[in-house]
Amino acid sequence: MAASDTIENMYDVALKPRLLRSLLKEYVPDLKHQFRNPSVLSYVVSAIKTHQLLSELAPPESDEKLIENWTAAIDSWINRVVGLASSDTPDKCWAGICLLGVTSQECSRERFIASYAAWFNKLLVHLQSPADSHFVKVATCASLADLFTRLSGLPNAKKDGIALSTKLIQPLLKQLNEDKFDASWEEAIFLLCSILDIFPSSIQRHYDGVEDAIVLRLMSGKCNPSMLKKLGYCLALLPKSRGDEDSWVLMMQKIMLSINIQLNDAFQGLEKETIRTEAMRLLLPPGKDPPPPLGGQSLSRGTVDNTMRPEHLQISRISTLILCCCELLTSSYPFQVAIHVLPLIALAKRVLMVDGSSSPSIAYMTTMKQEFFCSELPVLHSHILDLLTSIVKGLGSQLLPHVGSIIRLLTNYIETSTLPELRIKVYAIMKVLLLSLGVGISTHLTDVIVNNSLMDLDERGTSSVAQQNIHPETTTKTSHKKRKHASTSSSLDEQPDKDVFEVEVSPNMASLSVKIAALEALEALLAVGGSRRSESWRVNVDHLLLDVTRNASKGGWAKDGRGSLVSDSPTSIWRDYQIAALRALLASLLSPGRTRPPHLSQGLELFRRGTREIGTKVAECCAHAILALEVLIHPRALPLLDLESTDNNYEVGSKWFSGNVHVSNRAANNTFHIGTSRKAPDEPDSYNDDLYADWMRNSEDLDTVAADPGKDTDTSNQPPETLRDPSSEKLTSFDTTAVKVSESSKLEQVAPITATKKSPMDRDEIMVESHPKTSKHSEDLPSKSNVVSLGLENIADDASRKEVAEASDAGFASPLMMNLDRGKELMHESDNESMESIPDIVDVEPDSD
């Protein structure tokens, strides 16, 4: 094999043309042979995206022959794909159209700019041809959506994109107006939504026709739920094509009136007439002309699915229109609009106040109709709660004038609602209200959130089940005496490591979901308004969250691996419940209150245990919690500037704190390190530090103070230099240490000292500064260890005993003896007693030694 034919690794450019030609030869069909296995196209697409076979991105140092070879292979690929897309055989045509969509996504920018117009014309033929099969049209719509998505990323292609997308509107409308439902409807709506997102002005001339076609499909009752969601989303995007506020307001008014009309038919005999009248008055004030109906006359000329019950069809229509309102409120538009909030709240109130009970004034409702309507009513309530959520998200702080009505509505509704899905959504709305409107709204939501959370988080309902799930042996204690007859209990007892989430948890998944929602609402309440009037509820909530987290963690934490194939598996929901409990407990510890968190140590223990579950979401949550609680565990005031990095001559060392003394390595030098500097005596002073200079002046002032002659301190036999050694003037205050002794001490007879009289507040104690000067009592010590320190326990035992003996023979107390006796006592003196003998400025970490 030639050297140029070798491949170095999987990143080599030489691999790409080879692999592309191999795919064309082995898997992509041609016009001559039959296409037998369409499923291999998934492998072809995967290989193209993984290795970027159509990107034409090569390193600058690549050989030109390799690049030319790669370009020739891509040319062969495109010729084959375009040829297949023009084939008369449906399966080959379908394969070519699918691969053409992938090519428009993966090819280089230059090749796409040069070819997208020809590719569009090739696809448009299949969309306009009535003879093509439906699955060819489905593939055509998907490939066109890919092409327009790639075209939207080009900065100078907007004009061409609008011109090309305009050509698609009539074929798409023709396809949607066909009475026979098939999969091509859904792809046509998806392509229409893509055009409205990317090039909305292309639909401006066909605005009314698109609205009629969408409403016709929506009201027909022939669409599946996925199709209905896409129809509602497309209808909400339609005002973008005109780009003005009036179109948006008109569309919202049309949809609200259509919902109200549908509710009039559905709620006959189930609501009071006053509520219906109030909603209509807010939707259409007196004297105002009604807007044209939604979709024009599409309802009268459209066909309806006769196989559906009328009640089910009404609920389906109302739900889709409510979804459309939600999209109108939450989608982004290039213009600002004025939202009429009161009509929306009136519609929500009208729906939520209906519970299925018949009105006493109307007696002609049959029991069967009431039964069917009650079965569909929770779906309607769920969608109307989604509408309230969209109102809060869409308006944000602008909802303040109307938030009172929403809070009253939610408060009344949650007191009567018992279905888990509905309670979850009410908690979610309250959470969004707290996070969007701030601490002011927490005053009005605290009672309802706390009271309902206490009820939903009652551990009596699930703690026993969780105990059985986590500790199966607890369920078998009563069957130990009859083990031979209790086969099930014995099997559980013999297998304590059995997956505990497969036995008992599944019947209570709905209640666990409600607990998760309640915990999230409590977390938001503590984060926003934890200190707002907390004396009445904070203690109970803190205790509750600690108990809930403890119970959730009993028996271990949930693993991420179990039940990962099913999104709503018992294991995944139990894991979410544990994480929600941990997050709520963290909010309880961090939320400001009257006192420090009472359960800080218990919470830290729970988080510490959770961090052991390496690689799980529980461990990530616990690690974040420990990091957030660091400010409570070790409170400190760090400096604003990093002096160590700005001035290398100034080393931020130990701090003044409660008389602590830091002694350097006595084998290296004889310097005491006290204060904020670790400068040796022979090092130059830091001229950039004003604080350092101030402390130097204070030290000089203290050195000039003479000892009190009234005290019984025998210094008459000492030479003058022992009272004031000239060499001490060269020493800084950082080279000495303060030792407290009684006034009867004879310490000055041992070593040269400088005694300074302290203030009267120090009870006539004497400050004795010991200089690193060799005395006759320390001759036997090592030459580089002539340092007197407090509590220095690492002095050699022989030298210590010798110095103590010499001091005893002389008739006075040895400084070393005093240091050994008083060291620990001085280290634990209070700050108030020691602060008077040190500078006033203290910069220290409170948790340091």
Coordinates of C-alpha atoms in Angstrom, one line a residue, residues 343-622:
P343 CA -61.2 38.8 30.9
L344 CA -58.6 36.1 31.2
I345 CA -59.1 35.9 35.0
A346 CA -62.9 35.8 34.5
L347 CA -62.6 32.8 32.2
A348 CA -60.3 31.0 34.7
K349 CA -62.7 31.7 37.5
R350 CA -65.7 30.5 35.5
V351 CA -64.0 27.2 34.8
L352 CA -62.5 26.6 38.3
M353 CA -65.7 27.2 40.1
V354 CA -67.5 24.4 38.3
D355 CA -67.0 21.1 40.2
G356 CA -69.6 19.0 38.3
S357 CA -72.5 19.5 40.7
S358 CA -75.7 20.3 38.9
S359 CA -77.6 23.5 39.5
P360 CA -80.8 23.2 41.5
S361 CA -82.7 25.5 39.1
I362 CA -82.1 23.1 36.1
A363 CA -83.3 19.6 36.5
Y364 CA -83.2 18.3 32.9
M365 CA -79.5 17.3 33.0
T366 CA -79.2 13.5 32.7
T367 CA -77.1 11.5 35.1
M368 CA -75.1 10.0 32.2
K369 CA -74.2 13.5 30.9
Q370 CA -73.2 14.7 34.3
E371 CA -71.1 11.6 34.9
F372 CA -69.2 12.0 31.6
F373 CA -68.7 15.7 32.1
C374 CA -67.3 15.1 35.6
S375 CA -64.8 12.6 34.1
E376 CA -63.5 15.2 31.6
L377 CA -63.6 18.2 34.0
P378 CA -60.1 17.6 35.6
V379 CA -58.6 17.9 32.1
L380 CA -60.3 21.3 31.7
H381 CA -59.2 22.5 35.1
S382 CA -55.6 21.4 34.4
H383 CA -55.5 23.5 31.2
I384 CA -57.1 26.6 32.8
L385 CA -54.4 26.4 35.6
D386 CA -51.8 26.4 32.8
L387 CA -53.5 29.6 31.6
L388 CA -53.0 31.2 35.0
T389 CA -49.4 30.1 35.0
S390 CA -48.9 31.7 31.6
I391 CA -50.6 34.9 32.8
V392 CA -48.1 35.2 35.7
K393 CA -45.1 34.4 33.5
G394 CA -46.2 36.7 30.7
L395 CA -46.9 39.8 32.8
G396 CA -44.5 39.5 35.7
S397 CA -44.5 42.6 37.9
Q398 CA -47.2 44.2 35.7
L399 CA -49.7 41.8 37.3
L400 CA -49.6 43.6 40.6
P401 CA -53.0 45.4 40.2
H402 CA -54.8 42.1 39.5
V403 CA -52.8 39.7 41.7
G404 CA -55.3 39.9 44.5
S405 CA -58.0 38.2 42.3
I406 CA -55.6 35.4 41.4
I407 CA -54.6 34.8 45.0
R408 CA -58.2 34.6 46.2
L409 CA -59.1 32.3 43.3
L410 CA -56.2 29.9 44.1
T411 CA -56.8 30.0 47.8
N412 CA -60.4 29.0 47.4
Y413 CA -59.6 26.4 44.8
I414 CA -56.8 24.6 46.7
E415 CA -59.0 24.2 49.8
T416 CA -61.5 22.0 47.8
S417 CA -59.1 20.4 45.2
T418 CA -57.9 16.9 46.2
L419 CA -56.6 15.6 42.9
P420 CA -52.8 15.4 42.9
E421 CA -52.3 16.8 39.4
L422 CA -54.3 19.9 40.2
R423 CA -52.7 20.5 43.5
I424 CA -49.3 20.3 41.9
K425 CA -50.2 23.0 39.4
V426 CA -51.6 25.3 42.1
Y427 CA -48.3 25.0 44.0
A428 CA -46.4 25.8 40.8
I429 CA -48.5 28.9 40.2
M430 CA -47.8 30.1 43.8
K431 CA -44.1 29.4 43.3
V432 CA -44.0 31.5 40.1
L433 CA -45.9 34.3 41.9
L434 CA -43.4 34.4 44.7
L435 CA -40.4 34.4 42.4
S436 CA -41.8 37.0 40.0
L437 CA -43.4 39.5 42.4
G438 CA -41.0 39.3 45.3
V439 CA -41.3 39.6 49.1
G440 CA -44.4 41.8 49.0
I441 CA -46.6 38.9 47.7
S442 CA -45.2 36.5 50.3
T443 CA -47.3 38.1 53.0
H444 CA -50.5 37.1 51.2
L445 CA -49.3 33.6 50.2
T446 CA -47.6 32.5 53.4
D447 CA -50.7 31.2 55.2
V448 CA -52.1 29.2 52.3
I449 CA -48.7 27.7 51.3
V450 CA -47.7 26.8 54.9
N451 CA -51.0 25.3 55.9
N452 CA -51.4 23.2 52.8
S453 CA -47.8 22.1 52.8
L454 CA -48.1 21.0 56.4
M455 CA -51.1 18.9 55.3
D456 CA -49.5 17.5 52.2
L457 CA -46.2 16.7 53.9
D458 CA -47.8 14.9 56.8
E459 CA -45.4 12.0 57.2
R460 CA -48.1 9.8 58.7
G461 CA -49.3 9.2 55.2
T462 CA -46.1 8.1 53.6
S463 CA -43.5 7.5 56.3
S464 CA -44.9 4.0 57.1
V465 CA -44.8 3.2 53.4
A466 CA -41.3 4.5 53.0
Q467 CA -40.2 2.6 56.0
Q468 CA -41.6 -0.6 54.5
N469 CA -39.9 0.3 51.2
I470 CA -36.6 1.1 52.7
H471 CA -36.5 -1.5 55.5
P472 CA -38.5 -4.5 54.4
E473 CA -37.5 -6.3 57.6
T474 CA -39.8 -4.0 59.6
T475 CA -42.8 -5.5 57.9
T476 CA -41.9 -9.0 58.9
K477 CA -41.4 -8.6 62.6
T478 CA -44.9 -9.9 63.4
S479 CA -44.3 -13.0 61.3
H480 CA -41.1 -14.3 62.9
K481 CA -43.0 -16.8 65.0
K482 CA -44.8 -18.3 62.0
R483 CA -42.0 -18.1 59.5
K484 CA -43.0 -21.4 57.9
H485 CA -46.4 -20.2 57.0
A486 CA -45.4 -16.6 55.9
S487 CA -43.6 -17.3 52.7
T488 CA -43.8 -13.7 51.4
S489 CA -42.5 -12.2 54.6
S490 CA -39.7 -14.7 54.9
S491 CA -38.6 -14.0 51.3
L492 CA -38.5 -10.3 52.0
D493 CA -36.6 -10.9 55.3
E494 CA -34.1 -13.1 53.5
Q495 CA -33.4 -10.5 50.8
P496 CA -32.8 -7.2 52.6
D497 CA -30.9 -5.8 49.6
K498 CA -33.8 -6.1 47.3
D499 CA -34.6 -2.9 45.3
V500 CA -36.9 -1.2 47.7
F501 CA -38.5 1.1 45.2
E502 CA -40.2 -1.8 43.3
V503 CA -42.5 -3.0 46.0
E504 CA -44.4 -0.4 47.9
V505 CA -43.6 3.1 46.4
S506 CA -45.5 2.9 43.1
P507 CA -49.0 3.2 44.6
N508 CA -48.0 6.5 46.2
M509 CA -46.2 8.2 43.3
A510 CA -49.0 10.7 42.9
S511 CA -48.7 11.7 46.6
L512 CA -44.9 12.0 46.2
S513 CA -45.4 14.3 43.3
V514 CA -47.6 16.5 45.4
K515 CA -45.0 16.5 48.2
I516 CA -42.3 17.6 45.7
A517 CA -44.5 20.5 44.6
A518 CA -45.2 21.5 48.2
L519 CA -41.5 21.4 49.0
E520 CA -40.6 23.6 46.0
A521 CA -43.3 26.1 47.0
L522 CA -41.8 26.2 50.6
E523 CA -38.3 26.6 49.1
A524 CA -39.5 29.7 47.1
L525 CA -41.3 31.1 50.2
L526 CA -38.2 30.8 52.3
A527 CA -36.0 32.2 49.6
V528 CA -38.2 35.3 49.0
G529 CA -40.0 35.9 52.3
G530 CA -38.3 33.8 54.9
S531 CA -38.0 36.6 57.4
R532 CA -41.3 38.3 56.7
R533 CA -43.5 37.8 59.8
S534 CA -41.8 34.6 60.5
E535 CA -42.4 34.3 64.2
S536 CA -45.8 32.6 63.6
W537 CA -44.7 29.9 61.1
R538 CA -40.9 29.7 60.7
V539 CA -40.2 27.4 63.6
N540 CA -42.8 24.8 62.4
V541 CA -41.6 24.9 58.9
D542 CA -38.0 24.5 59.9
H543 CA -38.8 21.5 62.0
L544 CA -41.0 20.0 59.3
L545 CA -38.3 20.3 56.6
L546 CA -35.8 18.7 58.8
D547 CA -38.1 15.8 59.6
V548 CA -39.1 15.3 56.0
T549 CA -35.5 15.2 54.8
R550 CA -34.6 12.7 57.6
N551 CA -37.4 10.4 56.6
A552 CA -36.6 10.8 52.9
S553 CA -33.0 9.7 53.6
K554 CA -33.7 6.7 55.8
G555 CA -32.3 3.6 54.3
G556 CA -30.0 5.4 51.8
W557 CA -30.3 7.7 48.9
A558 CA -31.9 6.8 45.5
K559 CA -29.5 5.9 42.7
D560 CA -29.6 7.5 39.3
G561 CA -29.1 4.2 37.5
R562 CA -32.3 2.4 38.6
G563 CA -35.4 3.2 36.5
S564 CA -33.5 5.5 34.1
L565 CA -35.2 4.0 31.1
V566 CA -38.6 5.2 32.4
S567 CA -39.0 8.9 33.1
D568 CA -41.7 8.6 35.7
S569 CA -40.4 5.4 37.3
P570 CA -40.7 5.0 41.1
T571 CA -37.0 5.4 41.6
S572 CA -36.7 8.6 39.6
I573 CA -39.7 10.2 41.5
W574 CA -38.3 9.1 44.9
R575 CA -34.9 10.7 43.9
D576 CA -36.7 13.9 42.9
Y577 CA -38.4 13.9 46.2
Q578 CA -35.1 13.5 48.1
I579 CA -33.6 16.3 46.1
A580 CA -36.6 18.6 46.7
A581 CA -36.4 17.9 50.4
L582 CA -32.6 18.7 50.4
R583 CA -33.1 21.9 48.5
A584 CA -35.9 23.0 50.8
L585 CA -33.8 22.2 53.9
L586 CA -31.0 24.3 52.4
A587 CA -33.3 27.2 51.9
S588 CA -34.5 26.8 55.5
L589 CA -30.8 27.1 56.8
L590 CA -29.9 30.0 54.5
S591 CA -33.1 32.0 54.8
P592 CA -32.7 35.0 57.2
G593 CA -34.4 34.7 60.6
R594 CA -34.4 36.0 64.1
T595 CA -31.7 33.6 65.2
R596 CA -29.1 31.3 63.8
P597 CA -30.5 28.2 62.1
P598 CA -31.4 25.8 64.9
H599 CA -30.8 22.7 62.9
L600 CA -27.5 23.6 61.2
S601 CA -25.6 20.7 62.6
Q602 CA -28.3 18.2 61.7
G603 CA -28.6 19.6 58.2
L604 CA -24.8 19.5 57.7
E605 CA -24.8 15.8 58.7
L606 CA -27.5 15.0 56.1
F607 CA -25.6 16.9 53.4
R608 CA -22.4 15.2 54.3
R609 CA -24.0 11.8 54.0
G610 CA -25.5 12.8 50.7
T611 CA -22.1 13.7 49.2
R612 CA -21.0 10.1 49.6
E613 CA -23.3 9.0 46.7
I614 CA -20.7 9.8 44.1
G615 CA -21.9 10.5 40.6
T616 CA -25.6 11.1 41.5
K617 CA -27.8 14.1 41.5
V618 CA -28.2 13.8 45.2
A619 CA -24.4 14.2 45.7
E620 CA -24.4 17.2 43.4
C621 CA -27.2 18.8 45.4
C622 CA -25.5 18.1 48.7

